[in-house]
Amino acid sequence: MNQEFERLREQFLDNYKKACPIMTVLGDEVRQEIFLILIQTGGRGGIRVGDIQKMGHISRSAVSHHLKIMLDAGIISRRREGTKNYYYIDFRSTTVKPVIEFWQQAEPMLMLCNKISKESMKQ
């Protein structure tokens, strides 16, 4: 059991380390708002900065700043059409995969930790 636990714990920690940069980027409230707007407008081929500004009541410069951070992190993508930029969530991107894997492992890992803790108290 200990070897299996150690293996799972190492895998869990590795996924956490991979997920941290994405969770940090999405930890900002303005970026969360922008992310929600991008989800709400998904399937339209993207949304422009001005539309995000209006929907989120966020200044244009703040929207641009936060979109750049999200682009650099790989959370969102941009499609250019002439001089216009359209931002969208690319659900085919593998960038968010470590976050999904981390949270999928969280509950089983917590349950395993509780089980091991109870067993060690009995001894």
mmCIF file of N, CA and C in Angstrom:
data_model
loop_
_atom_site.group_PDB
_atom_site.id
_atom_site.type_symbol
_atom_site.label_atom_id
_atom_site.label_comp_id
_atom_site.label_asym_id
_atom_site.label_seq_id
_atom_site.Cartn_x
_atom_site.Cartn_y
_atom_site.Cartn_z
ATOM 1 N N MET A 1 0.827 -1.199 0.000
ATOM 2 C CA MET A 1 0.000 0.000 0.000
ATOM 3 C C MET A 1 0.868 1.258 0.000
ATOM 4 N N ASN A 2 1.961 1.264 0.762
ATOM 5 C CA ASN A 2 2.804 2.452 0.832
ATOM 6 C C ASN A 2 3.444 2.788 -0.503
ATOM 7 N N GLN A 3 3.896 1.767 -1.249
ATOM 8 C CA GLN A 3 4.499 2.034 -2.558
ATOM 9 C C GLN A 3 3.469 2.609 -3.519
ATOM 10 N N GLU A 4 2.278 2.058 -3.483
ATOM 11 C CA GLU A 4 1.204 2.558 -4.344
ATOM 12 C C GLU A 4 0.846 3.995 -3.954
ATOM 13 N N PHE A 5 0.769 4.242 -2.653
ATOM 14 C CA PHE A 5 0.468 5.589 -2.172
ATOM 15 C C PHE A 5 1.557 6.566 -2.607
ATOM 16 N N GLU A 6 2.800 6.189 -2.458
ATOM 17 C CA GLU A 6 3.917 7.060 -2.856
ATOM 18 C C GLU A 6 3.862 7.366 -4.350
ATOM 19 N N ARG A 7 3.548 6.367 -5.150
ATOM 20 C CA ARG A 7 3.454 6.562 -6.598
ATOM 21 C C ARG A 7 2.322 7.531 -6.934
ATOM 22 N N LEU A 8 1.165 7.317 -6.322
ATOM 23 C CA LEU A 8 0.019 8.187 -6.575
ATOM 24 C C LEU A 8 0.271 9.608 -6.077
ATOM 25 N N ARG A 9 0.929 9.710 -4.928
ATOM 26 C CA ARG A 9 1.228 11.036 -4.384
ATOM 27 C C ARG A 9 2.188 11.795 -5.298
ATOM 28 N N GLU A 10 3.196 11.116 -5.797
ATOM 29 C CA GLU A 10 4.150 11.759 -6.712
ATOM 30 C C GLU A 10 3.454 12.206 -7.994
ATOM 31 N N GLN A 11 2.562 11.366 -8.501
ATOM 32 C CA GLN A 11 1.809 11.715 -9.706
ATOM 33 C C GLN A 11 0.904 12.920 -9.433
ATOM 34 N N PHE A 12 0.269 12.932 -8.268
ATOM 35 C CA PHE A 12 -0.609 14.031 -7.866
ATOM 36 C C PHE A 12 0.185 15.331 -7.749
ATOM 37 N N LEU A 13 1.347 15.268 -7.100
ATOM 38 C CA LEU A 13 2.193 16.456 -6.955
ATOM 39 C C LEU A 13 2.695 16.949 -8.308
ATOM 40 N N ASP A 14 3.028 16.026 -9.184
ATOM 41 C CA ASP A 14 3.485 16.397 -10.525
ATOM 42 C C ASP A 14 2.372 17.116 -11.289
ATOM 43 N N ASN A 15 1.162 16.589 -11.211
ATOM 44 C CA ASN A 15 0.027 17.246 -11.875
ATOM 45 C C ASN A 15 -0.262 18.604 -11.257
ATOM 46 N N TYR A 16 -0.090 18.717 -9.950
ATOM 47 C CA TYR A 16 -0.290 20.010 -9.285
ATOM 48 C C TYR A 16 0.712 21.034 -9.806
ATOM 49 N N LYS A 17 1.976 20.633 -9.888
ATOM 50 C CA LYS A 17 3.013 21.552 -10.378
ATOM 51 C C LYS A 17 2.733 21.993 -11.813
ATOM 52 N N LYS A 18 2.233 21.082 -12.630
ATOM 53 C CA LYS A 18 1.898 21.421 -14.015
ATOM 54 C C LYS A 18 0.665 22.325 -14.087
ATOM 55 N N ALA A 19 -0.272 22.141 -13.153
ATOM 56 C CA ALA A 19 -1.524 22.899 -13.165
ATOM 57 C C ALA A 19 -1.385 24.290 -12.554
ATOM 58 N N CYS A 20 -0.399 24.480 -11.690
ATOM 59 C CA CYS A 20 -0.242 25.751 -10.971
ATOM 60 C C CYS A 20 -0.235 26.988 -11.864
ATOM 61 N N PRO A 21 0.547 27.009 -12.937
ATOM 62 C CA PRO A 21 0.552 28.229 -13.761
ATOM 63 C C PRO A 21 -0.828 28.582 -14.323
ATOM 64 N N ILE A 22 -1.578 27.583 -14.737
ATOM 65 C CA ILE A 22 -2.912 27.831 -15.290
ATOM 66 C C ILE A 22 -3.858 28.284 -14.188
ATOM 67 N N MET A 23 -3.807 27.620 -13.022
ATOM 68 C CA MET A 23 -4.678 28.009 -11.912
ATOM 69 C C MET A 23 -4.338 29.417 -11.436
ATOM 70 N N THR A 24 -3.057 29.788 -11.490
ATOM 71 C CA THR A 24 -2.645 31.137 -11.104
ATOM 72 C C THR A 24 -3.235 32.161 -12.066
ATOM 73 N N VAL A 25 -3.152 31.878 -13.355
ATOM 74 C CA VAL A 25 -3.710 32.792 -14.357
ATOM 75 C C VAL A 25 -5.214 32.940 -14.152
ATOM 76 N N LEU A 26 -5.903 31.847 -13.906
ATOM 77 C CA LEU A 26 -7.354 31.899 -13.724
ATOM 78 C C LEU A 26 -7.757 32.308 -12.307
ATOM 79 N N GLY A 27 -6.770 32.547 -11.442
ATOM 80 C CA GLY A 27 -7.057 32.973 -10.078
ATOM 81 C C GLY A 27 -7.443 34.441 -9.976
ATOM 82 N N ASP A 28 -7.193 35.200 -11.016
ATOM 83 C CA ASP A 28 -7.520 36.622 -11.026
ATOM 84 C C ASP A 28 -9.001 36.810 -11.371
ATOM 85 N N GLU A 29 -9.695 37.655 -10.609
ATOM 86 C CA GLU A 29 -11.141 37.825 -10.800
ATOM 87 C C GLU A 29 -11.498 38.405 -12.164
ATOM 88 N N VAL A 30 -10.683 39.321 -12.666
ATOM 89 C CA VAL A 30 -10.968 39.901 -13.982
ATOM 90 C C VAL A 30 -10.821 38.833 -15.062
ATOM 91 N N ARG A 31 -9.773 38.022 -14.961
ATOM 92 C CA ARG A 31 -9.585 36.953 -15.945
ATOM 93 C C ARG A 31 -10.686 35.902 -15.833
ATOM 94 N N GLN A 32 -11.179 35.660 -14.617
ATOM 95 C CA GLN A 32 -12.309 34.745 -14.452
ATOM 96 C C GLN A 32 -13.534 35.290 -15.181
ATOM 97 N N GLU A 33 -13.770 36.590 -15.048
ATOM 98 C CA GLU A 33 -14.901 37.230 -15.730
ATOM 99 C C GLU A 33 -14.755 37.114 -17.246
ATOM 100 N N ILE A 34 -13.554 37.384 -17.744
ATOM 101 C CA ILE A 34 -13.296 37.266 -19.185
ATOM 102 C C ILE A 34 -13.483 35.822 -19.640
ATOM 103 N N PHE A 35 -12.991 34.877 -18.848
ATOM 104 C CA PHE A 35 -13.126 33.458 -19.187
ATOM 105 C C PHE A 35 -14.603 33.076 -19.277
ATOM 106 N N LEU A 36 -15.407 33.549 -18.324
ATOM 107 C CA LEU A 36 -16.851 33.272 -18.353
ATOM 108 C C LEU A 36 -17.506 33.872 -19.593
ATOM 109 N N ILE A 37 -17.100 35.082 -19.959
ATOM 110 C CA ILE A 37 -17.637 35.720 -21.167
ATOM 111 C C ILE A 37 -17.283 34.887 -22.394
ATOM 112 N N LEU A 38 -16.043 34.400 -22.440
ATOM 113 C CA LEU A 38 -15.630 33.571 -23.575
ATOM 114 C C LEU A 38 -16.418 32.263 -23.623
ATOM 115 N N ILE A 39 -16.746 31.707 -22.463
ATOM 116 C CA ILE A 39 -17.579 30.496 -22.425
ATOM 117 C C ILE A 39 -18.988 30.824 -22.927
ATOM 118 N N GLN A 40 -19.546 31.938 -22.433
ATOM 119 C CA GLN A 40 -20.912 32.328 -22.808
ATOM 120 C C GLN A 40 -21.045 32.616 -24.296
ATOM 121 N N THR A 41 -19.986 33.105 -24.908
ATOM 122 C CA THR A 41 -20.044 33.474 -26.325
ATOM 123 C C THR A 41 -19.392 32.419 -27.211
ATOM 124 N N GLY A 42 -19.069 31.274 -26.640
ATOM 125 C CA GLY A 42 -18.438 30.202 -27.405
ATOM 126 C C GLY A 42 -19.291 29.769 -28.585
ATOM 127 N N GLY A 43 -18.636 29.317 -29.637
ATOM 128 C CA GLY A 43 -19.350 28.862 -30.822
ATOM 129 C C GLY A 43 -19.633 29.961 -31.821
ATOM 130 N N ARG A 44 -19.220 31.184 -31.511
ATOM 131 C CA ARG A 44 -19.448 32.312 -32.421
ATOM 132 C C ARG A 44 -18.192 32.661 -33.219
ATOM 133 N N GLY A 45 -17.156 31.854 -33.080
ATOM 134 C CA GLY A 45 -15.920 32.140 -33.805
ATOM 135 C C GLY A 45 -15.035 33.153 -33.116
ATOM 136 N N GLY A 46 -15.349 33.451 -31.875
ATOM 137 C CA GLY A 46 -14.533 34.380 -31.103
ATOM 138 C C GLY A 46 -15.261 35.681 -30.830
ATOM 139 N N ILE A 47 -14.664 36.470 -29.965
ATOM 140 C CA ILE A 47 -15.264 37.737 -29.552
ATOM 141 C C ILE A 47 -14.163 38.795 -29.513
ATOM 142 N N ARG A 48 -14.518 40.008 -29.848
ATOM 143 C CA ARG A 48 -13.545 41.100 -29.907
ATOM 144 C C ARG A 48 -13.404 41.784 -28.548
ATOM 145 N N VAL A 49 -12.294 42.515 -28.387
ATOM 146 C CA VAL A 49 -11.991 43.204 -27.127
ATOM 147 C C VAL A 49 -13.134 44.129 -26.722
ATOM 148 N N GLY A 50 -13.645 44.906 -27.661
ATOM 149 C CA GLY A 50 -14.724 45.849 -27.354
ATOM 150 C C GLY A 50 -15.974 45.169 -26.830
ATOM 151 N N ASP A 51 -16.278 43.999 -27.367
ATOM 152 C CA ASP A 51 -17.455 43.254 -26.900
ATOM 153 C C ASP A 51 -17.237 42.716 -25.489
ATOM 154 N N ILE A 52 -16.023 42.236 -25.226
ATOM 155 C CA ILE A 52 -15.697 41.765 -23.868
ATOM 156 C C ILE A 52 -15.793 42.928 -22.898
ATOM 157 N N GLN A 53 -15.287 44.088 -23.319
ATOM 158 C CA GLN A 53 -15.322 45.298 -22.493
ATOM 159 C C GLN A 53 -16.759 45.641 -22.109
ATOM 160 N N LYS A 54 -17.648 45.629 -23.082
ATOM 161 C CA LYS A 54 -19.050 45.977 -22.829
ATOM 162 C C LYS A 54 -19.731 44.945 -21.933
ATOM 163 N N MET A 55 -19.509 43.672 -22.232
ATOM 164 C CA MET A 55 -20.176 42.612 -21.467
ATOM 165 C C MET A 55 -19.669 42.528 -20.032
ATOM 166 N N GLY A 56 -18.386 42.786 -19.835
ATOM 167 C CA GLY A 56 -17.808 42.652 -18.506
ATOM 168 C C GLY A 56 -17.644 43.948 -17.751
ATOM 169 N N HIS A 57 -17.978 45.068 -18.404
ATOM 170 C CA HIS A 57 -17.801 46.387 -17.791
ATOM 171 C C HIS A 57 -16.371 46.550 -17.278
ATOM 172 N N ILE A 58 -15.436 46.204 -18.140
ATOM 173 C CA ILE A 58 -14.004 46.258 -17.837
ATOM 174 C C ILE A 58 -13.380 47.218 -18.846
ATOM 175 N N SER A 59 -12.420 48.018 -18.411
ATOM 176 C CA SER A 59 -11.793 48.959 -19.341
ATOM 177 C C SER A 59 -11.112 48.212 -20.484
ATOM 178 N N ARG A 60 -11.046 48.877 -21.628
ATOM 179 C CA ARG A 60 -10.448 48.276 -22.821
ATOM 180 C C ARG A 60 -8.995 47.878 -22.562
ATOM 181 N N SER A 61 -8.239 48.741 -21.889
ATOM 182 C CA SER A 61 -6.825 48.425 -21.623
ATOM 183 C C SER A 61 -6.698 47.229 -20.679
ATOM 184 N N ALA A 62 -7.603 47.128 -19.708
ATOM 185 C CA ALA A 62 -7.570 45.985 -18.784
ATOM 186 C C ALA A 62 -7.910 44.694 -19.523
ATOM 187 N N VAL A 63 -8.904 44.752 -20.405
ATOM 188 C CA VAL A 63 -9.270 43.564 -21.186
ATOM 189 C C VAL A 63 -8.077 43.111 -22.016
ATOM 190 N N SER A 64 -7.445 44.048 -22.714
ATOM 191 C CA SER A 64 -6.284 43.709 -23.554
ATOM 192 C C SER A 64 -5.155 43.116 -22.723
ATOM 193 N N HIS A 65 -4.897 43.709 -21.574
ATOM 194 C CA HIS A 65 -3.834 43.228 -20.678
ATOM 195 C C HIS A 65 -4.103 41.785 -20.240
ATOM 196 N N HIS A 66 -5.310 41.526 -19.798
ATOM 197 C CA HIS A 66 -5.648 40.193 -19.291
ATOM 198 C C HIS A 66 -5.736 39.157 -20.417
ATOM 199 N N LEU A 67 -6.195 39.569 -21.585
ATOM 200 C CA LEU A 67 -6.221 38.648 -22.724
ATOM 201 C C LEU A 67 -4.809 38.219 -23.100
ATOM 202 N N LYS A 68 -3.857 39.155 -23.044
ATOM 203 C CA LYS A 68 -2.467 38.817 -23.363
ATOM 204 C C LYS A 68 -1.927 37.779 -22.383
ATOM 205 N N ILE A 69 -2.215 37.955 -21.108
ATOM 206 C CA ILE A 69 -1.773 36.991 -20.093
ATOM 207 C C ILE A 69 -2.383 35.616 -20.373
ATOM 208 N N MET A 70 -3.661 35.599 -20.705
ATOM 209 C CA MET A 70 -4.350 34.340 -20.982
ATOM 210 C C MET A 70 -3.839 33.698 -22.271
ATOM 211 N N LEU A 71 -3.542 34.516 -23.272
ATOM 212 C CA LEU A 71 -2.955 34.008 -24.520
ATOM 213 C C LEU A 71 -1.588 33.395 -24.260
ATOM 214 N N ASP A 72 -0.751 34.127 -23.519
ATOM 215 C CA ASP A 72 0.602 33.647 -23.219
ATOM 216 C C ASP A 72 0.580 32.330 -22.452
ATOM 217 N N ALA A 73 -0.442 32.157 -21.608
ATOM 218 C CA ALA A 73 -0.568 30.923 -20.825
ATOM 219 C C ALA A 73 -1.154 29.782 -21.657
ATOM 220 N N GLY A 74 -1.705 30.109 -22.818
ATOM 221 C CA GLY A 74 -2.288 29.081 -23.674
ATOM 222 C C GLY A 74 -3.714 28.709 -23.316
ATOM 223 N N ILE A 75 -4.347 29.505 -22.459
ATOM 224 C CA ILE A 75 -5.715 29.216 -22.032
ATOM 225 C C ILE A 75 -6.715 29.572 -23.124
ATOM 226 N N ILE A 76 -6.411 30.628 -23.870
ATOM 227 C CA ILE A 76 -7.284 31.059 -24.954
ATOM 228 C C ILE A 76 -6.474 31.158 -26.245
ATOM 229 N N SER A 77 -7.204 31.322 -27.334
ATOM 230 C CA SER A 77 -6.564 31.488 -28.643
ATOM 231 C C SER A 77 -7.117 32.744 -29.308
ATOM 232 N N ARG A 78 -6.422 33.172 -30.368
ATOM 233 C CA ARG A 78 -6.833 34.371 -31.101
ATOM 234 C C ARG A 78 -6.887 34.038 -32.590
ATOM 235 N N ARG A 79 -7.932 34.534 -33.209
ATOM 236 C CA ARG A 79 -8.080 34.392 -34.657
ATOM 237 C C ARG A 79 -8.083 35.793 -35.248
ATOM 238 N N ARG A 80 -7.226 35.996 -36.247
ATOM 239 C CA ARG A 80 -7.148 37.312 -36.889
ATOM 240 C C ARG A 80 -7.920 37.305 -38.197
ATOM 241 N N GLU A 81 -8.634 38.383 -38.397
ATOM 242 C CA GLU A 81 -9.396 38.574 -39.627
ATOM 243 C C GLU A 81 -9.115 40.000 -40.088
ATOM 244 N N GLY A 82 -8.130 40.144 -40.950
ATOM 245 C CA GLY A 82 -7.685 41.485 -41.340
ATOM 246 C C GLY A 82 -7.041 42.165 -40.146
ATOM 247 N N THR A 83 -7.611 43.293 -39.731
ATOM 248 C CA THR A 83 -7.077 44.008 -38.563
ATOM 249 C C THR A 83 -7.842 43.665 -37.286
ATOM 250 N N LYS A 84 -8.823 42.804 -37.399
ATOM 251 C CA LYS A 84 -9.648 42.446 -36.241
ATOM 252 C C LYS A 84 -9.135 41.160 -35.595
ATOM 253 N N ASN A 85 -9.142 41.152 -34.262
ATOM 254 C CA ASN A 85 -8.760 39.971 -33.487
ATOM 255 C C ASN A 85 -9.989 39.423 -32.768
ATOM 256 N N TYR A 86 -10.162 38.127 -32.852
ATOM 257 C CA TYR A 86 -11.261 37.439 -32.179
ATOM 258 C C TYR A 86 -10.662 36.435 -31.192
ATOM 259 N N TYR A 87 -11.105 36.503 -29.946
ATOM 260 C CA TYR A 87 -10.565 35.655 -28.883
ATOM 261 C C TYR A 87 -11.575 34.566 -28.543
ATOM 262 N N TYR A 88 -11.059 33.383 -28.263
ATOM 263 C CA TYR A 88 -11.933 32.252 -27.969
ATOM 264 C C TYR A 88 -11.172 31.211 -27.146
ATOM 265 N N ILE A 89 -11.932 30.331 -26.521
ATOM 266 C CA ILE A 89 -11.347 29.202 -25.798
ATOM 267 C C ILE A 89 -11.235 28.058 -26.792
ATOM 268 N N ASP A 90 -10.033 27.551 -26.945
ATOM 269 C CA ASP A 90 -9.814 26.414 -27.845
ATOM 270 C C ASP A 90 -9.897 25.145 -27.010
ATOM 271 N N PHE A 91 -11.034 24.484 -27.079
ATOM 272 C CA PHE A 91 -11.252 23.307 -26.239
ATOM 273 C C PHE A 91 -10.420 22.107 -26.681
ATOM 274 N N ARG A 92 -9.763 22.222 -27.825
ATOM 275 C CA ARG A 92 -8.861 21.153 -28.271
ATOM 276 C C ARG A 92 -7.462 21.326 -27.681
ATOM 277 N N SER A 93 -7.218 22.478 -27.074
ATOM 278 C CA SER A 93 -5.905 22.758 -26.494
ATOM 279 C C SER A 93 -5.619 21.806 -25.335
ATOM 280 N N THR A 94 -4.369 21.402 -25.216
ATOM 281 C CA THR A 94 -3.979 20.508 -24.122
ATOM 282 C C THR A 94 -3.447 21.281 -22.918
ATOM 283 N N THR A 95 -3.460 22.599 -22.991
ATOM 284 C CA THR A 95 -2.917 23.433 -21.917
ATOM 285 C C THR A 95 -3.635 23.214 -20.591
ATOM 286 N N VAL A 96 -4.936 23.065 -20.633
ATOM 287 C CA VAL A 96 -5.730 22.954 -19.406
ATOM 288 C C VAL A 96 -5.787 21.513 -18.898
ATOM 289 N N LYS A 97 -5.285 20.567 -19.684
ATOM 290 C CA LYS A 97 -5.346 19.153 -19.309
ATOM 291 C C LYS A 97 -4.753 18.869 -17.924
ATOM 292 N N PRO A 98 -3.583 19.440 -17.550
ATOM 293 C CA PRO A 98 -3.056 19.170 -16.203
ATOM 294 C C PRO A 98 -3.993 19.619 -15.082
ATOM 295 N N VAL A 99 -4.734 20.696 -15.310
ATOM 296 C CA VAL A 99 -5.683 21.168 -14.294
ATOM 297 C C VAL A 99 -6.807 20.153 -14.136
ATOM 298 N N ILE A 100 -7.311 19.660 -15.252
ATOM 299 C CA ILE A 100 -8.381 18.654 -15.219
ATOM 300 C C ILE A 100 -7.889 17.392 -14.518
ATOM 301 N N GLU A 101 -6.694 16.940 -14.880
ATOM 302 C CA GLU A 101 -6.138 15.729 -14.266
ATOM 303 C C GLU A 101 -5.911 15.919 -12.769
ATOM 304 N N PHE A 102 -5.423 17.094 -12.386
ATOM 305 C CA PHE A 102 -5.196 17.367 -10.963
ATOM 306 C C PHE A 102 -6.500 17.256 -10.184
ATOM 307 N N TRP A 103 -7.561 17.918 -10.655
ATOM 308 C CA TRP A 103 -8.820 17.899 -9.920
ATOM 309 C C TRP A 103 -9.499 16.535 -9.975
ATOM 310 N N GLN A 104 -9.282 15.777 -11.034
ATOM 311 C CA GLN A 104 -9.826 14.419 -11.085
ATOM 312 C C GLN A 104 -9.152 13.525 -10.049
ATOM 313 N N GLN A 105 -7.902 13.803 -9.741
ATOM 314 C CA GLN A 105 -7.165 13.006 -8.759
ATOM 315 C C GLN A 105 -7.384 13.480 -7.326
ATOM 316 N N ALA A 106 -7.876 14.687 -7.142
ATOM 317 C CA ALA A 106 -7.956 15.281 -5.802
ATOM 318 C C ALA A 106 -8.799 14.455 -4.831
ATOM 319 N N GLU A 107 -10.010 14.104 -5.211
ATOM 320 C CA GLU A 107 -10.882 13.357 -4.297
ATOM 321 C C GLU A 107 -10.338 11.964 -3.989
ATOM 322 N N PRO A 108 -9.943 11.162 -4.995
ATOM 323 C CA PRO A 108 -9.375 9.848 -4.674
ATOM 324 C C PRO A 108 -8.123 9.953 -3.795
ATOM 325 N N MET A 109 -7.310 10.967 -4.032
ATOM 326 C CA MET A 109 -6.096 11.138 -3.237
ATOM 327 C C MET A 109 -6.446 11.487 -1.790
ATOM 328 N N LEU A 110 -7.410 12.361 -1.609
ATOM 329 C CA LEU A 110 -7.858 12.736 -0.268
ATOM 330 C C LEU A 110 -8.424 11.530 0.470
ATOM 331 N N MET A 111 -9.204 10.723 -0.218
ATOM 332 C CA MET A 111 -9.777 9.528 0.403
ATOM 333 C C MET A 111 -8.684 8.538 0.796
ATOM 334 N N LEU A 112 -7.686 8.392 -0.058
ATOM 335 C CA LEU A 112 -6.572 7.495 0.245
ATOM 336 C C LEU A 112 -5.772 8.008 1.439
ATOM 337 N N CYS A 113 -5.548 9.310 1.501
ATOM 338 C CA CYS A 113 -4.831 9.902 2.643
ATOM 339 C C CYS A 113 -5.593 9.659 3.943
ATOM 340 N N ASN A 114 -6.914 9.840 3.898
ATOM 341 C CA ASN A 114 -7.741 9.599 5.086
ATOM 342 C C ASN A 114 -7.673 8.142 5.519
ATOM 343 N N LYS A 115 -7.711 7.230 4.559
ATOM 344 C CA LYS A 115 -7.652 5.799 4.856
ATOM 345 C C LYS A 115 -6.318 5.446 5.514
ATOM 346 N N ILE A 116 -5.235 5.933 4.957
ATOM 347 C CA ILE A 116 -3.903 5.653 5.511
ATOM 348 C C ILE A 116 -3.760 6.267 6.896
ATOM 349 N N SER A 117 -4.303 7.461 7.072
ATOM 350 C CA SER A 117 -4.241 8.126 8.372
ATOM 351 C C SER A 117 -4.991 7.320 9.434
ATOM 352 N N LYS A 118 -6.175 6.823 9.098
ATOM 353 C CA LYS A 118 -6.958 6.019 10.038
ATOM 354 C C LYS A 118 -6.244 4.717 10.379
ATOM 355 N N GLU A 119 -5.636 4.097 9.358
ATOM 356 C CA GLU A 119 -4.907 2.850 9.591
ATOM 357 C C GLU A 119 -3.698 3.071 10.493
ATOM 358 N N SER A 120 -3.024 4.178 10.322
ATOM 359 C CA SER A 120 -1.838 4.441 11.148
ATOM 360 C C SER A 120 -2.228 4.773 12.588
ATOM 361 N N MET A 121 -3.424 5.321 12.796
ATOM 362 C CA MET A 121 -3.889 5.616 14.154
ATOM 363 C C MET A 121 -4.235 4.342 14.908
ATOM 364 N N LYS A 122 -4.677 3.313 14.175
ATOM 365 C CA LYS A 122 -5.037 2.043 14.797
ATOM 366 C C LYS A 122 -3.805 1.304 15.308
ATOM 367 N N GLN A 123 -2.668 1.575 14.689
ATOM 368 C CA GLN A 123 -1.450 0.835 15.052
ATOM 369 C C GLN A 123 -0.818 1.357 16.288
#
